[in-house]
Coordinates of C-alpha atoms in Angstrom, one line a residue:
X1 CA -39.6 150.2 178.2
X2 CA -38.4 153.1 176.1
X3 CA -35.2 155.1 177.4
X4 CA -36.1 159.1 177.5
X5 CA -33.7 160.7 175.0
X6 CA -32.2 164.0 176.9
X7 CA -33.6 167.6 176.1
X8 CA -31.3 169.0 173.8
X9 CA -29.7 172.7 173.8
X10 CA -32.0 175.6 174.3
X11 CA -31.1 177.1 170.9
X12 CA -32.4 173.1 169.6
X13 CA -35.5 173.1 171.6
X14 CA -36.3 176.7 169.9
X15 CA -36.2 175.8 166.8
X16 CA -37.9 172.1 166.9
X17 CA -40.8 174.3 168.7
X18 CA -41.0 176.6 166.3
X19 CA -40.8 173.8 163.6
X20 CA -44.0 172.1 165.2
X21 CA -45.6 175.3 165.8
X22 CA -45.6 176.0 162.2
X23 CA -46.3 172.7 160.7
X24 CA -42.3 172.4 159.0
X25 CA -42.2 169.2 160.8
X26 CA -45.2 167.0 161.7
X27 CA -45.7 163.5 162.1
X28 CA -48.1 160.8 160.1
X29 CA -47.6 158.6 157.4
X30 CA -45.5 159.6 154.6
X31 CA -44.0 158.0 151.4
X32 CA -40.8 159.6 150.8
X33 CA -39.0 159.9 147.0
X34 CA -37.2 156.5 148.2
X35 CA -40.2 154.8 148.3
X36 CA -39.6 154.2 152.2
X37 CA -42.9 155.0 154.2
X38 CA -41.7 157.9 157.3
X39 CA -43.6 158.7 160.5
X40 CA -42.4 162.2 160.5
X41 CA -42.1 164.8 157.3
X42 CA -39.4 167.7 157.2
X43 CA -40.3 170.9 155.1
X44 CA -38.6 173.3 154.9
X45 CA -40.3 174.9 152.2
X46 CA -42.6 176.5 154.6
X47 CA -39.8 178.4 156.3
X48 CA -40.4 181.8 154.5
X49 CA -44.3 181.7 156.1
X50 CA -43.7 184.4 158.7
X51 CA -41.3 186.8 160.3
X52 CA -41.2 185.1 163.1
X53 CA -40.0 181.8 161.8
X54 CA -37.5 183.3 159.6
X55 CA -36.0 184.9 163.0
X56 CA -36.0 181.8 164.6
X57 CA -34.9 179.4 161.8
X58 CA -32.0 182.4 161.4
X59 CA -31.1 182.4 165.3
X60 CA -30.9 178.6 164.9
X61 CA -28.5 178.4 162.4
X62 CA -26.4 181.0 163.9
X63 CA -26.7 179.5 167.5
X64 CA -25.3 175.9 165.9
X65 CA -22.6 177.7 164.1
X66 CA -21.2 179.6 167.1
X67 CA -21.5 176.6 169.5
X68 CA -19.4 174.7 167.1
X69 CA -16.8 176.8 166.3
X70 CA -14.9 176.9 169.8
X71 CA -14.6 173.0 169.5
X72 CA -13.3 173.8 165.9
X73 CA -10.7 176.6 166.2
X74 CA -9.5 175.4 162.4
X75 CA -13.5 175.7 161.3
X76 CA -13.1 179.6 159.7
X77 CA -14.9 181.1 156.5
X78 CA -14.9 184.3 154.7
X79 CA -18.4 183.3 152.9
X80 CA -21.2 182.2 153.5
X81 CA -22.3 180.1 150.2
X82 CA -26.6 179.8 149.7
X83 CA -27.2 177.6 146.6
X84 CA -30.5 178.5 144.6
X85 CA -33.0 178.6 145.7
X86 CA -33.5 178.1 149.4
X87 CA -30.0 178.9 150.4
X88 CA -30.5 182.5 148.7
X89 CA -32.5 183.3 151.7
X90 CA -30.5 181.4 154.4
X91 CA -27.4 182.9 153.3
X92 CA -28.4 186.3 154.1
X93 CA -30.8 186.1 157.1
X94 CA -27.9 184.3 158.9
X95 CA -25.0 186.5 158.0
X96 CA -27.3 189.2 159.4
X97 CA -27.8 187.0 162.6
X98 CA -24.3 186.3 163.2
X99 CA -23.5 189.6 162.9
X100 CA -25.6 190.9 165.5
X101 CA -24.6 188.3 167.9
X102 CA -20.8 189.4 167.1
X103 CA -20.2 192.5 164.9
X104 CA -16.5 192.1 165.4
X105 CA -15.8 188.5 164.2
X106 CA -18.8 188.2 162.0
X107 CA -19.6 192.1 160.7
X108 CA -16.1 191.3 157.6
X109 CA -18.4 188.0 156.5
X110 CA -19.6 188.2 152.8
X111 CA -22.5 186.0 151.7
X112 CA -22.9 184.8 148.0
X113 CA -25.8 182.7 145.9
X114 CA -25.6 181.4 142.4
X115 CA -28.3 182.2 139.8
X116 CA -29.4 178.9 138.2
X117 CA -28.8 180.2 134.4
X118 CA -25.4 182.5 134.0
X119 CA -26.3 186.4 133.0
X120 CA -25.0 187.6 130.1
X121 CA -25.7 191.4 130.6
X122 CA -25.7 193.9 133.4
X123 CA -23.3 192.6 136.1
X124 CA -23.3 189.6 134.0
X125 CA -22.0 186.1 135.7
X126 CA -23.3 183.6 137.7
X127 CA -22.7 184.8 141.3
X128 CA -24.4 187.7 143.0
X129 CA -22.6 188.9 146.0
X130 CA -19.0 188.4 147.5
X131 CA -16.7 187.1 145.1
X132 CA -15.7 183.4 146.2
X133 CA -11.7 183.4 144.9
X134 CA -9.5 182.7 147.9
X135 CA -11.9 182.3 150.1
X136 CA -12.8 180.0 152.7
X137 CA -16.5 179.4 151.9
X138 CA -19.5 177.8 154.0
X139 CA -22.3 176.6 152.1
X140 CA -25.5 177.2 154.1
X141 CA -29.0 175.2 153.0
X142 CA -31.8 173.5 154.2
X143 CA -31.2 169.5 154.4
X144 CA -28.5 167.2 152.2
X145 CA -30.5 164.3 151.0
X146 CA -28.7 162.8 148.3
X147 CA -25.5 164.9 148.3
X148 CA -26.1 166.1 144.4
X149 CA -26.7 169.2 145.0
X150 CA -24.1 170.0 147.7
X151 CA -21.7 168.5 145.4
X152 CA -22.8 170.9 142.4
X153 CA -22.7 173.4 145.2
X154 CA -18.8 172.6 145.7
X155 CA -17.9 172.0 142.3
X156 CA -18.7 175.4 141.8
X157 CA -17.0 177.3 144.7
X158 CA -14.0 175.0 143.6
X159 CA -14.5 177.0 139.9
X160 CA -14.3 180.0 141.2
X161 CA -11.4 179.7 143.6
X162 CA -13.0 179.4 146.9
X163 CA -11.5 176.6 149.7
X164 CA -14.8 174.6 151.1
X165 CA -14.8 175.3 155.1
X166 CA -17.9 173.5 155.8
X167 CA -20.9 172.7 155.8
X168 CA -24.4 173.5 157.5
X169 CA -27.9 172.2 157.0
X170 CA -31.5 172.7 159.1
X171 CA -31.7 168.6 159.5
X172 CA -30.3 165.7 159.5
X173 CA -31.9 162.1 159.3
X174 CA -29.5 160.3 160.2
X175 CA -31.1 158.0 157.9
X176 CA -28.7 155.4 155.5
X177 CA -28.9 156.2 151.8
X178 CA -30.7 153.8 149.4
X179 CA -28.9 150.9 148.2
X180 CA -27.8 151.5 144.5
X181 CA -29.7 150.2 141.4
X182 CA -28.4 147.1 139.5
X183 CA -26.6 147.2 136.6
X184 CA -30.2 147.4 134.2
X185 CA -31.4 150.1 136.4
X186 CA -33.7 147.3 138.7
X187 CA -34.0 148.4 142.4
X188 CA -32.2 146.7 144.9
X189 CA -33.9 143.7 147.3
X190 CA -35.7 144.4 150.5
X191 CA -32.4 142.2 152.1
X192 CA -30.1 144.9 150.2
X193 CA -31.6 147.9 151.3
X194 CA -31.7 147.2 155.1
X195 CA -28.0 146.8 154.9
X196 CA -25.1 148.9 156.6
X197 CA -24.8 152.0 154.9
X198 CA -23.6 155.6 155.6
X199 CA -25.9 158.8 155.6
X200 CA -25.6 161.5 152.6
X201 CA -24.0 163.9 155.3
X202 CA -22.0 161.4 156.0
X203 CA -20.5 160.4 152.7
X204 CA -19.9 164.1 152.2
X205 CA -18.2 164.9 155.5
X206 CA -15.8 161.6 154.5
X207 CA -15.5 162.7 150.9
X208 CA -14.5 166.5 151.4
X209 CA -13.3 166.4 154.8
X210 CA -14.7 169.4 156.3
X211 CA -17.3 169.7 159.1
X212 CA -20.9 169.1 158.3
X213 CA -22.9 170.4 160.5
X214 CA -26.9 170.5 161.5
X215 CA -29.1 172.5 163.6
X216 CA -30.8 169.5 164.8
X217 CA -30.6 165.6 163.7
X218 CA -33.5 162.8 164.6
X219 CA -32.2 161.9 167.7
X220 CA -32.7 165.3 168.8
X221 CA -36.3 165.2 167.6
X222 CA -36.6 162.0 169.8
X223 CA -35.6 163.8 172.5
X224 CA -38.2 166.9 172.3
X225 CA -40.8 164.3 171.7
X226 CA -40.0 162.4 174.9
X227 CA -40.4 165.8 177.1
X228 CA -43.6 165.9 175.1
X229 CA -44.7 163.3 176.6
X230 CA -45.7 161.8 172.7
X231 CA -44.8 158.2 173.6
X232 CA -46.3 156.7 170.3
X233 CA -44.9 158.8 167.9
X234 CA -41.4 158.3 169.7
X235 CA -41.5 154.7 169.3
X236 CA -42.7 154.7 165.9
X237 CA -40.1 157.1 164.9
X238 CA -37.1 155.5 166.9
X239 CA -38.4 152.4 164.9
X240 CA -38.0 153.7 162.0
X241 CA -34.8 154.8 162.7
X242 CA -33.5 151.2 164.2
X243 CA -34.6 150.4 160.4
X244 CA -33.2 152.7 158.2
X245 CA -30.3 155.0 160.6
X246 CA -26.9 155.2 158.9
X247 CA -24.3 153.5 160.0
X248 CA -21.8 157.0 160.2

């Protein structure tokens, strides 16, 4: 028999509702870009579809960020980093959140986003917004799959003299990366890919050291879906992750 995952916080069970309400996550049979087969699907590409859901994707992220930080009194930033292109949005919407939940700590914040090719008139540069040097920066975006672009994302703050304070993404899977190609480029074995392995969030949280935070992970989603009442798509997605969750 199946053990009911607990509700999670009110600011959680907002925004999975308003995910399912609006189609950003539904459940099926999907091949993913790993080639493994998921019984749920993620996208946040459809977060822009109404006012509504950018309020409540914005309250999210500045719910999660404000219950974190009193359980992190060293987790401070100056800036809040949106890579191109989702983050552009993310960036601002949730400075503009935070701030009206707390004018006083939050009203000083800056937000920034990078333009993907540098300008070479006008303002000129690469950056439009609060200059990043000596700053402690967050970089706000949507999910961290692989870790490339987070990285880029942090190899650029590092260029232009900003600290990394953190991290914050929509989701996380909790889901083990893929096992890494062969030397001639051949994919690994089925018996290779079900071993141990750690997340992207959490290779990045080891690697940098700083927090890396989500709005919601799977286990969270397991837990909505058992107050739903949606036994078979909670066993076929807690199967899915006693496959493929991380070992982090």
């Amino acid at each position: 028999m199946s053990t009911i995952t607990p509700a999670p916080p009110s600011y959680k069970h907002a925004f999975l509702t308003a995910c399912l309400d609006a189609n950003v996550l539904t459940f099926g049979t999907y091949t993913l870009k790993s080639g493994r087969v998921s019984p749920y699907f993620f996208n946040a590409g459809l977060f822009l579809h109404s006012g509504h859901l950018v309020n409540a994707i914005a309250e999210a992220y500045a719910s999660a960020l404000i219950a974190y930080t009193p359980t992190g009194p060293s987790f401070d930033f100056d800036v809040i980093f949106g890579p191109a292109m989702k983050g552009i949005t993310l960036c601002a919407t949730v400075l503009g959140e935070l701030t009206r939940k707390d004018p006083a700590r939050y009203g000083g914040i800056g937000c920034t986003f990078n333009r993907k090719t540098e300008k070479s008139y006008g303002d000129g540069g690469l950056l439009v917004g609060a200059p990043l040097k000596g700053k402690r920066v967050l970089i706000i975006d949507d999910v961290l799959t692989a870790g490339t672009a987070i990285r880029e994302a942090i190899t650029l703050i590092l260029a232009q003299g900003g600290t990394l304070a953190g991290i914050i993404v929509a989701f996380d899977r909790m889901e083990k990366m893929p096992a890494p190609l062969g030397p001639g480029g051949e994919k690994a074995s089925p018996e290779e890919e079900v071993e141990p392995r750690m997340s992207a969030i959490g290779q990045v949280r080891k690697e940098f050291g700083v927090p890396v935070l989500s709005i919601v992970d799977l286990d969270d989603v397991l837990g909505v879906l058992g107050h739903m009442g949606s036994q078979a798509e909670m066993e076929r997605v807690g199967e899915y992750k006693r496959i493929w969750g991380a070992s982090n």
